[in-house]
Coordinates of C-alpha atoms in Angstrom, one line a residue:
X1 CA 107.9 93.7 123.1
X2 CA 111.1 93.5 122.1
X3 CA 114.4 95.7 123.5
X4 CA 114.2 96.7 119.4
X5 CA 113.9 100.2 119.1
X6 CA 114.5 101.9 115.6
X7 CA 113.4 105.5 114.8
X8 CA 112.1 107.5 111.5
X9 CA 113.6 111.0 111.3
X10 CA 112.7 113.2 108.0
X11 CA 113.4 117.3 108.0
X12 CA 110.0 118.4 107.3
X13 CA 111.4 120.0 104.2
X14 CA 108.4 120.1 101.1
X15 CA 106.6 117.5 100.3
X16 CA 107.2 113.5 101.6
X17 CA 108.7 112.1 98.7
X18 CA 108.1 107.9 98.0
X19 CA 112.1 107.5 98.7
X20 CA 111.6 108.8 102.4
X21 CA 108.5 107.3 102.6
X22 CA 110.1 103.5 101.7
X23 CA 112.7 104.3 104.7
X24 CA 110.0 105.3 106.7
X25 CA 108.2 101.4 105.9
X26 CA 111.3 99.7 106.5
X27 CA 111.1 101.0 109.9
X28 CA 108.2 100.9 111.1
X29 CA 107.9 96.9 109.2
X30 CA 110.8 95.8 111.2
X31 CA 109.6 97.1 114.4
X32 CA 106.1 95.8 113.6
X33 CA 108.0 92.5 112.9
X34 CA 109.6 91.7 115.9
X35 CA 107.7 93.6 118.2
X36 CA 109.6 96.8 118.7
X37 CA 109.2 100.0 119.4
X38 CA 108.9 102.8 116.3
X39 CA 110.0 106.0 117.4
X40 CA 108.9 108.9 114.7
X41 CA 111.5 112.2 115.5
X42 CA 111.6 115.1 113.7
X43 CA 114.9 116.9 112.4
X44 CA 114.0 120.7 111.5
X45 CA 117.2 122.6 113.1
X46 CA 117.1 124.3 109.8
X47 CA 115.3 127.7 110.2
X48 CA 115.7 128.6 106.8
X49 CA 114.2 125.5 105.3
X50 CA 111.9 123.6 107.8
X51 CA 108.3 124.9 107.7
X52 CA 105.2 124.3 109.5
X53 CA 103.4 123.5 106.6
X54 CA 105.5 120.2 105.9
X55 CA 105.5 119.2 109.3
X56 CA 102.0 118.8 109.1
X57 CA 102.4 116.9 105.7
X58 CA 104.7 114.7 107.5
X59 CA 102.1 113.6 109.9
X60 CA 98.8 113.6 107.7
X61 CA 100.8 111.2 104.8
X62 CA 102.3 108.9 107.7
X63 CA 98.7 108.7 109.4
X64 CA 97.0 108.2 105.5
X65 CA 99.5 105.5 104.7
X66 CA 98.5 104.1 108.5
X67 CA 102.6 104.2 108.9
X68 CA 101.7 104.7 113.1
X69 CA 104.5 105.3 115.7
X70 CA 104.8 104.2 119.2
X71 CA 106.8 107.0 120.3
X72 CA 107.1 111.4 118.8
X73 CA 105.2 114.1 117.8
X74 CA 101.2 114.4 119.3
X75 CA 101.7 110.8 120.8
X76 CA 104.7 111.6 123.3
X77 CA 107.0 109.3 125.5
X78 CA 109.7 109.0 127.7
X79 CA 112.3 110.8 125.6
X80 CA 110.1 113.9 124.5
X81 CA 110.4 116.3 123.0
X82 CA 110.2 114.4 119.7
X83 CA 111.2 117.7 117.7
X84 CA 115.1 118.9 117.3
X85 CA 114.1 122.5 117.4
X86 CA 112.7 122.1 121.0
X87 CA 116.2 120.2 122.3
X88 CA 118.8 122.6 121.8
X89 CA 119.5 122.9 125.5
X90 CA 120.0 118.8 125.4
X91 CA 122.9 119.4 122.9
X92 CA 124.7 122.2 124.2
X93 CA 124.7 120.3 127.6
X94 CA 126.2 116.9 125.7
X95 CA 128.4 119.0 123.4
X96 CA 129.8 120.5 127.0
X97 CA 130.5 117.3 128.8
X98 CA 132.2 116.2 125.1
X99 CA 134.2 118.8 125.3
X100 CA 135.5 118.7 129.1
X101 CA 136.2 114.8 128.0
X102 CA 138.7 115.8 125.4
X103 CA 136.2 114.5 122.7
X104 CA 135.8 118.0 120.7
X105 CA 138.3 120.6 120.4
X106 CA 137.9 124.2 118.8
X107 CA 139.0 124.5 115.6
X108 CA 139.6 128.2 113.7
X109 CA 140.9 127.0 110.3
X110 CA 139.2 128.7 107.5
X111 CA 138.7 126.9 104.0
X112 CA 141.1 128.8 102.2
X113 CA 143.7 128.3 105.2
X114 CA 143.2 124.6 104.7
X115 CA 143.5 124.6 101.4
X116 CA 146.6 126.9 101.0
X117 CA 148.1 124.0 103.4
X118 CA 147.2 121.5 101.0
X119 CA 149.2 123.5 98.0
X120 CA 151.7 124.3 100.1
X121 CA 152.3 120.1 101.3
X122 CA 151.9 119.3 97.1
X123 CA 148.2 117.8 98.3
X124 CA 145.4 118.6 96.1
X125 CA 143.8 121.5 98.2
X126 CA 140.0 120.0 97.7
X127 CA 141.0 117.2 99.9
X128 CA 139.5 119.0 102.8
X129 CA 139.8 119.2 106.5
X130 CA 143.7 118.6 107.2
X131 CA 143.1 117.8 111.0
X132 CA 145.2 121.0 111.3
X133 CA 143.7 122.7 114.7
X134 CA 144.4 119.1 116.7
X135 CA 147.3 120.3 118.8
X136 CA 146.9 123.6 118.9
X137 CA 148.7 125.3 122.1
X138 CA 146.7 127.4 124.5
X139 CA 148.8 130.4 123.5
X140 CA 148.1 130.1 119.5
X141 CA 143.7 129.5 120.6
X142 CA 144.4 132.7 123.1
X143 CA 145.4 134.4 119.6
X144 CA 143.2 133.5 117.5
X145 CA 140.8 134.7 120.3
X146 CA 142.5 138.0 120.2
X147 CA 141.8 138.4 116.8
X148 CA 138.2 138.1 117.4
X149 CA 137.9 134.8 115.4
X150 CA 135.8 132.3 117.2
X151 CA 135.7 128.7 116.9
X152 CA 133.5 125.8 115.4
X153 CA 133.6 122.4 117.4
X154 CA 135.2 119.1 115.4
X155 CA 135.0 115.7 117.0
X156 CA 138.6 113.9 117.2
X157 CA 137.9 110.8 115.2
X158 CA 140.0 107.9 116.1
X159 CA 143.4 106.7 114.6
X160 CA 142.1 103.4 113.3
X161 CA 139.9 101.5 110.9
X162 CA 136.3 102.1 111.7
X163 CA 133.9 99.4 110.4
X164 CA 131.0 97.6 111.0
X165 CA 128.6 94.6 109.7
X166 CA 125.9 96.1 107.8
X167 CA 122.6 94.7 108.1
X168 CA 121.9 95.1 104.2
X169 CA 125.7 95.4 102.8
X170 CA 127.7 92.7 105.1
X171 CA 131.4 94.3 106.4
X172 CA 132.4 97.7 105.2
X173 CA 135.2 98.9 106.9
X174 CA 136.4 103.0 106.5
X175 CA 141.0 102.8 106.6
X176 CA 142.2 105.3 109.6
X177 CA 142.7 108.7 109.1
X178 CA 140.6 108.6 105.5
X179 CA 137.5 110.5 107.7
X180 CA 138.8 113.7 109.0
X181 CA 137.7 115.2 112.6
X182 CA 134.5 116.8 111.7
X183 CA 132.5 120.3 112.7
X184 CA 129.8 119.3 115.0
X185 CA 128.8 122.7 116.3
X186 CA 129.2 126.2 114.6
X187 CA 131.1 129.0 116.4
X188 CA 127.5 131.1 117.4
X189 CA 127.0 127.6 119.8
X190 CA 124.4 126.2 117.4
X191 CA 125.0 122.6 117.4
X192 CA 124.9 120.5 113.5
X193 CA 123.3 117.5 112.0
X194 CA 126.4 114.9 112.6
X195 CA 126.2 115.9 116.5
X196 CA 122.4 116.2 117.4
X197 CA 121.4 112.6 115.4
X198 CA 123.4 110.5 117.0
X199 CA 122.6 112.3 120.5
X200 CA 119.2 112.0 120.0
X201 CA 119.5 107.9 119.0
X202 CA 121.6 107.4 121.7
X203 CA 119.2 109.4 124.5
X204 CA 116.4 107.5 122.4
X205 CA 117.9 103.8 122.9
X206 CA 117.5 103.5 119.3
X207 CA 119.1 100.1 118.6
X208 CA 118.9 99.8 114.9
X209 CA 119.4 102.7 112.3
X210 CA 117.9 101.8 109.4
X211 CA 118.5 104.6 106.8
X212 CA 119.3 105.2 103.1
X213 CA 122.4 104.4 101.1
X214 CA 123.6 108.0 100.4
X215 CA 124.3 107.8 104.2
X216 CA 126.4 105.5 104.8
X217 CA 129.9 107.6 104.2
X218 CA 128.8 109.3 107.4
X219 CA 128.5 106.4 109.1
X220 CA 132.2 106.0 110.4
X221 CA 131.8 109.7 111.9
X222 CA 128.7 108.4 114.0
X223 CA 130.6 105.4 115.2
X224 CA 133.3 107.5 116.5
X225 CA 130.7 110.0 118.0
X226 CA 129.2 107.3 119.4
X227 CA 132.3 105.9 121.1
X228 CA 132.6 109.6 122.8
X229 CA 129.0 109.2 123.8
X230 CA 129.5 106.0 125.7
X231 CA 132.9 107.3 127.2
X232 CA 131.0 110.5 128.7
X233 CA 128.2 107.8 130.0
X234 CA 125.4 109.2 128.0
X235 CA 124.6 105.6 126.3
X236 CA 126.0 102.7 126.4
X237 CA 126.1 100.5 122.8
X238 CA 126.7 101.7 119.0
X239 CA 123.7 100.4 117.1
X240 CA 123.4 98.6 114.5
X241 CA 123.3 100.1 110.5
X242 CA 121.5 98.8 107.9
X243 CA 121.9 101.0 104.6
X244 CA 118.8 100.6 102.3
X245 CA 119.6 100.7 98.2
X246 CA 119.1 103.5 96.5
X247 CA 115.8 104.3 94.7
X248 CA 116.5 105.1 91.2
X249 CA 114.1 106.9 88.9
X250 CA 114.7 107.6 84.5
X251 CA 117.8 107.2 83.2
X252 CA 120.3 105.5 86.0
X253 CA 119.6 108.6 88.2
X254 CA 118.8 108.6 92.0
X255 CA 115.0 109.4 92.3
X256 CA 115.2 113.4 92.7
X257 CA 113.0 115.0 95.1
X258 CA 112.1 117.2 92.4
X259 CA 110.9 114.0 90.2
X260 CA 107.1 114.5 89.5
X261 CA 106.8 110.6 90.1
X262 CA 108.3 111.1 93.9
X263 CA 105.9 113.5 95.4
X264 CA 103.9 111.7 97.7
X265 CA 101.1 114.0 97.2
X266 CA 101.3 112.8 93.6
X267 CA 99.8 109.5 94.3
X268 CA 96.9 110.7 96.8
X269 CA 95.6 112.7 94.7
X270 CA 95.7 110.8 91.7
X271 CA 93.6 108.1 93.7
X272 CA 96.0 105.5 95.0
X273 CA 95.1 103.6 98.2
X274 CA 97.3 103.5 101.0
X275 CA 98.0 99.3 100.4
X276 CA 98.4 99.4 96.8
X277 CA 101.3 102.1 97.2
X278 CA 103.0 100.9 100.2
X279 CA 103.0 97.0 98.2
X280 CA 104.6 98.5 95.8
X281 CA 107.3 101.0 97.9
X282 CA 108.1 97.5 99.7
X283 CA 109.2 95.9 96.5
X284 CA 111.7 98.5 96.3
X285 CA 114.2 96.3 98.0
X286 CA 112.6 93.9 99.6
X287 CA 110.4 90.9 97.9
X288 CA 107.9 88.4 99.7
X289 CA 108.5 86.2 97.9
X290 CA 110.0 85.4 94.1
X291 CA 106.8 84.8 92.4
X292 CA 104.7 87.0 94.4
X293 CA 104.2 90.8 94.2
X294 CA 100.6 91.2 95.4
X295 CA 100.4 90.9 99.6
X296 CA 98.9 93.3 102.4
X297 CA 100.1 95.2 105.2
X298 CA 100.0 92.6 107.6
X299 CA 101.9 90.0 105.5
X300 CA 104.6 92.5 104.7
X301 CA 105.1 92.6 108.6
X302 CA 104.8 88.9 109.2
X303 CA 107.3 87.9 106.7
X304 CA 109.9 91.3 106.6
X305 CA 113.5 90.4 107.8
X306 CA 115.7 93.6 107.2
X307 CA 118.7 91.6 106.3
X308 CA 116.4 89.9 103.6
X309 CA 116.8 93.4 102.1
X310 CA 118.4 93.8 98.9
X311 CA 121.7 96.0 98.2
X312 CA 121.1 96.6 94.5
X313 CA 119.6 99.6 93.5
X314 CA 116.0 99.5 92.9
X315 CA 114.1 101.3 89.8
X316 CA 110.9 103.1 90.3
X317 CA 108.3 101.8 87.5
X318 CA 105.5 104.0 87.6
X319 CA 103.1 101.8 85.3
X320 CA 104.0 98.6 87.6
X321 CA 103.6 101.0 90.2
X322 CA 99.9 101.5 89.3
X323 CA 99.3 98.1 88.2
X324 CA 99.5 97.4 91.5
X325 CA 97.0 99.9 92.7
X326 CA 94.7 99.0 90.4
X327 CA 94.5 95.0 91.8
X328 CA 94.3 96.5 95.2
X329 CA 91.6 98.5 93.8
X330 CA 89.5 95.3 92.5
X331 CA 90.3 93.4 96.1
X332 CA 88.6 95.3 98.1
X333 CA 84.9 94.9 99.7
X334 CA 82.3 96.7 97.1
X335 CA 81.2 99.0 100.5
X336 CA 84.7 99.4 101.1
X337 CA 85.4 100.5 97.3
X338 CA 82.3 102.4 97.5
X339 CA 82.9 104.7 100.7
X340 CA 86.8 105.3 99.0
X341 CA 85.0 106.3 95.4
X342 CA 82.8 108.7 97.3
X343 CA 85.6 110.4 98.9
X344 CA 87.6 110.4 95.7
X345 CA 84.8 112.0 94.2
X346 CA 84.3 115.1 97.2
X347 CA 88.1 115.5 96.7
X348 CA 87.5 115.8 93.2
X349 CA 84.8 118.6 93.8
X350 CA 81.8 116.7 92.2
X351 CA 78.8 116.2 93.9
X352 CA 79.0 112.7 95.6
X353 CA 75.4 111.2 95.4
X354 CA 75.6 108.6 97.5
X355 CA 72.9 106.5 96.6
X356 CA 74.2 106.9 92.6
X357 CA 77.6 105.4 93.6
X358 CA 76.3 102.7 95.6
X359 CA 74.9 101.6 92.3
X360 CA 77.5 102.9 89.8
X361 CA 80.7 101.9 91.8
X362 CA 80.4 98.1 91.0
X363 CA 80.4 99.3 87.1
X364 CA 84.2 100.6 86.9
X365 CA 85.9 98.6 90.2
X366 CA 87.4 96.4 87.7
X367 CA 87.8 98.8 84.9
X368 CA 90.7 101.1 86.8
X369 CA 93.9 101.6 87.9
X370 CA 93.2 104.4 90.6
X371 CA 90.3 105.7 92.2
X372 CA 90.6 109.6 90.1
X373 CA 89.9 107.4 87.4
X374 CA 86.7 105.9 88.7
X375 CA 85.7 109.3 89.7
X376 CA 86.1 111.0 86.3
X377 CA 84.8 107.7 85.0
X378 CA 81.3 108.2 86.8
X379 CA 81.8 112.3 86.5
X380 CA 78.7 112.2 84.1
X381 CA 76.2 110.4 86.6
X382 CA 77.0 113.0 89.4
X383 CA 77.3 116.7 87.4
X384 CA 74.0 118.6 87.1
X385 CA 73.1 118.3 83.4
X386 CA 73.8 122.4 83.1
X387 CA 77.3 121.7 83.7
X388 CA 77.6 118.3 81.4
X389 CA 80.2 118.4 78.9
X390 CA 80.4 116.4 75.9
X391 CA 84.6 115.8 74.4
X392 CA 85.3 117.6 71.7
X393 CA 87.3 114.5 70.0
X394 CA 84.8 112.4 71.0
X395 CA 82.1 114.4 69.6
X396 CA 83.8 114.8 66.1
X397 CA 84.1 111.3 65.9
X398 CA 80.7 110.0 67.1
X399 CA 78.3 113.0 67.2
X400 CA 78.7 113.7 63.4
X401 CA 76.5 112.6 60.3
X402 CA 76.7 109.0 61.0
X403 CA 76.0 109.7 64.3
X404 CA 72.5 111.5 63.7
X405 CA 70.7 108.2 62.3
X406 CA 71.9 106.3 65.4
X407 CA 70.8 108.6 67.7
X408 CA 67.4 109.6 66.3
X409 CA 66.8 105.9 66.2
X410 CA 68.1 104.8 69.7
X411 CA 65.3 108.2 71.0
X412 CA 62.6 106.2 69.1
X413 CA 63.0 103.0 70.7
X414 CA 63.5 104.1 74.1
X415 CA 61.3 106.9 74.5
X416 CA 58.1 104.0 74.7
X417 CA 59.6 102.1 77.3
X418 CA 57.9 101.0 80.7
X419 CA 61.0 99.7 82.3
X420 CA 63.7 101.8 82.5
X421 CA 65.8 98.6 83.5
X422 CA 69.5 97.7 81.8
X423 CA 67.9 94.5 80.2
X424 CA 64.7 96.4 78.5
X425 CA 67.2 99.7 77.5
X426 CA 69.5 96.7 75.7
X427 CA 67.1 94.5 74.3
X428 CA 65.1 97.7 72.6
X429 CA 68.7 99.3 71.1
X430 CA 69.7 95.8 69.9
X431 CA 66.5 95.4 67.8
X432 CA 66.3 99.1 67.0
X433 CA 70.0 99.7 65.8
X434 CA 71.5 95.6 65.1
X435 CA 68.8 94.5 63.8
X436 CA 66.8 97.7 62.6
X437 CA 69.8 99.4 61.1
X438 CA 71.8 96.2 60.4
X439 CA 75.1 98.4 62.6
X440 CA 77.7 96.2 64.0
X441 CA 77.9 97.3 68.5
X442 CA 80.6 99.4 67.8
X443 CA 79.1 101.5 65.6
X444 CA 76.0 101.4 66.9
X445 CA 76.4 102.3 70.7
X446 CA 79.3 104.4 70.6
X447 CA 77.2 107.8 69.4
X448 CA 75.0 106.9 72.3
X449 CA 77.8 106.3 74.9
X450 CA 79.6 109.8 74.0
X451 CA 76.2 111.7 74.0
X452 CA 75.1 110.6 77.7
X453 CA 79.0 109.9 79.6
X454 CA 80.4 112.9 77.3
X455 CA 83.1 110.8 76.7
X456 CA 83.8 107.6 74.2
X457 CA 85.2 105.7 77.3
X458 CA 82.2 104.9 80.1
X459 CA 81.1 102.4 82.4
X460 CA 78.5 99.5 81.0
X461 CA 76.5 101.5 78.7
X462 CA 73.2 100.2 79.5
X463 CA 73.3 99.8 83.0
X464 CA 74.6 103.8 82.6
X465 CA 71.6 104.7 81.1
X466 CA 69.8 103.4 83.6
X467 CA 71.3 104.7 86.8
X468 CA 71.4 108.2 84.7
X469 CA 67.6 107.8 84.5
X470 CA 65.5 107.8 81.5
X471 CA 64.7 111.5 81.5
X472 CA 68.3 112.5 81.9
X473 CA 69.5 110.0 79.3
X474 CA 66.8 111.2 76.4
X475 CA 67.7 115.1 77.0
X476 CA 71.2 114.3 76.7
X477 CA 70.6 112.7 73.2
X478 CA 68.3 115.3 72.1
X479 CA 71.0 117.7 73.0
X480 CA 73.8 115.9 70.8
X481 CA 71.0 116.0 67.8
X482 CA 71.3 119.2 68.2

């Protein structure tokens, strides 16, 4: 192991969207990488958003995806707790010793005061915090406390440039005094993001933040925070930052949360496997190579270099997206993409016959794009025949009068059979509905597809009939006769 420590830290706010969960692969690749340690913390100080229900969704889609963590929630380790809400006394101590040390001062300045300072100096009175509160005397604080005004907390950010060499961006380097002293901790004692994230990294050892791009202005107020840190002794480096691009989704806009397409959830239960959506999420950024877009889990790890990472935004293509899937989908083990089909199918609420996917399942591997699709694909095979349906487009176009000779002929050639075998059903409609009826395949099998899958897209025709079984297959035609 490494002395490489970086750390994944969502608010379990809704739903994991793909954005969060291509910070979170980042992360736990590098550490993976070089043989560091992953440390998964969760940030839900906010009462009024954080639920109970997302936490858990935070945890199930990391341990679906197979995203693990060395360190955090249900696994533990030498910095637990691994949960904000349960390490308030941690802050108020730190945000004590920062403010014996000088580091944070009180500050009583409401918004309006600030900004009727700004109109009153010709400034524009948006500009915000004015650094106002600074040197305030102990008489003018005993005042204010007289008044019954209490204070917030700001951190006293340095009079110089603050800058640092990104791991993705290169130098970026913030001018003095353009990053005002900031609130860390509200008047009732409760301390704030800016104060509890970089506490916790720095009790955590974290040596690497790797985060998104909409980040990095706050970056210049954790170096400074950091710099307190290490004068009070509680750590004793500033990591190092690597900003990742931007995801962006339609129309040059940042990929919203809200965005259908971002939902995590979206992709599980549409049928995506965990490899064919993390390839994809790693492209976002990040390549394997130029002419390569295909790769596991394990090769993403062997070959990921964060500074390899590219700056430029990157655009979420939902068809490439599931083009991906889909070749995932056809490289997998046939019992492999059998036992995922069946599950597919129990999450889809149809009865999973096991022994009828173990011999329909190689009939639509290569056929999909994600397993919902081979589900509804094979729907027909699995429903009880009372709750078959035929499509009513389908059934328009196929089931009508040119689709009564075809099927009354296809009944009379296969009701004789012996073999209910693929080769004897195709050999018997060839010569009953090519040759008999002189119909081009198209025309000829299509009324018996729609009658028996209900639909006019199916797996292999024949070797459907046969897995549905000859009984099954001849009621469902007599039914469409009629």
């Amino acid at each position: 192991m490494t002395g490489v420590r970086v750390r994944f830290c969502p608010s379990p706010t809704g739903n994991p969207h793909v954005g969060l969960i291509r910070t979170c692969l980042f992360n736990w690749a590098y550490a993976r990488h070089v043989g560091g340690t992953f440390v998964f913390r969760v940030e839900d100080t906010d009462a009024q958003r954080d639920t109970q229900e997302s936490y858990r969704q935070l945890l199930d889609a990391l341990r679906w995806l197979g995203l693990d963590w060395d360190e955090g929630p249900e696994v533990g380790g030498p910095h637990a707790p691994y949960r904000q809400s349960e390490r308030h006394d941690i802050y108020r101590d730190v945000a004590g010793q920062l403010v014996a040390a000088g580091h944070l001062y009180e500050s009583y300045s409401s918004s309006q005061e600030i900004e009727a300072r700004h109109r009153a100096a010709g400034r524009d009175p948006k500009l915000g915090y004015d650094n106002y509160d600074r040197t305030l005397t102990e008489e003018q604080r005993a005042a204010f406390h007289a008044e019954g005004r209490r204070p917030v907390y700001r951190l006293r950010m340095p009079d110089e440039d603050l800058g640092w060499t990104d791991l993705v961006r290169g130098e970026v380097t913030f001018a003095a005094r353009t990053v005002p002293d900031f609130v860390v901790m509200r008047a009732n004692g409760d301390p704030l993001y800016p104060l509890v994230n970089p506490v916790d990294d720095a009790l955590m050892r974290i040596t690497h933040v790797l985060r998104g791009e909409d980040l990095l202005p706050s970056t210049p107020r954790q170096i400074a925070l950091y710099r307190a840190l290490i004068d009070i002794g509680v750590t004793d480096s500033v990591p190092q930052f690597g900003h990742l691009p931007y995801v962006m989704g339609e129309g040059n806009k940042k990929l919203s949360k809200r965005d259908p397409q971002s939902s995590l959830q979206h992709y599980r239960d549409a049928g995506y496997l965990p490899e064919g959506l993390l390839n994809y999420l790693a492209l976002l950024g990040w390549s394997i190579a130029d002419d390569r877009d295909i790769f596991s889990i394990a090769e993403m790890v062997a070959a990921f270099d964060i500074k390899e990472v590219n700056a430029n935004p990157a655009r979420f293509d939902g068809k490439k997206c599931e083009a991906i899937n889909a070749t995932h989908i056809r490289l997998l083990a046939p019992a492999d993409f059998t036992a995922r089909l069946t599950e597919q199918a129990r999450a889809a609420g149809l009865p999973a016959d096991t022994a009828v996917l173990a011999r329909a399942a190689p009939l639509v591997q290569q056929r999909i794009q994600t397993l919902r699709q081979g589900a509804e694909m094979l729907r027909f095979l699995l429903v009880r025949d009372d709750e078959f349906g035929v499509d009513e487009a389908a059934a328009g176009k196929h089931l009508g009068d040119t689709g009564r000779p075809v099927l009354e002929a296809a009944i009379t050639a296969l009701e004789p059979l012996r073999e209910w075998r693929a080769e004897a059903i195709e050999d018997a409609l060839n010569t009953s509905l090519l040759d008999g009826l002189g119909l081009k395949p198209r025309n000829a099998f299509a009324p018996i597809r729609v009658a028996v899958s209900g639909s006019a897209v199916s797996p292999p025709l024949f070797e459907s009939l046969e897995i549905l079984g000859r009984e099954r297959s001849l009621q469902r035609m007599r039914a469409a006769l009629a």
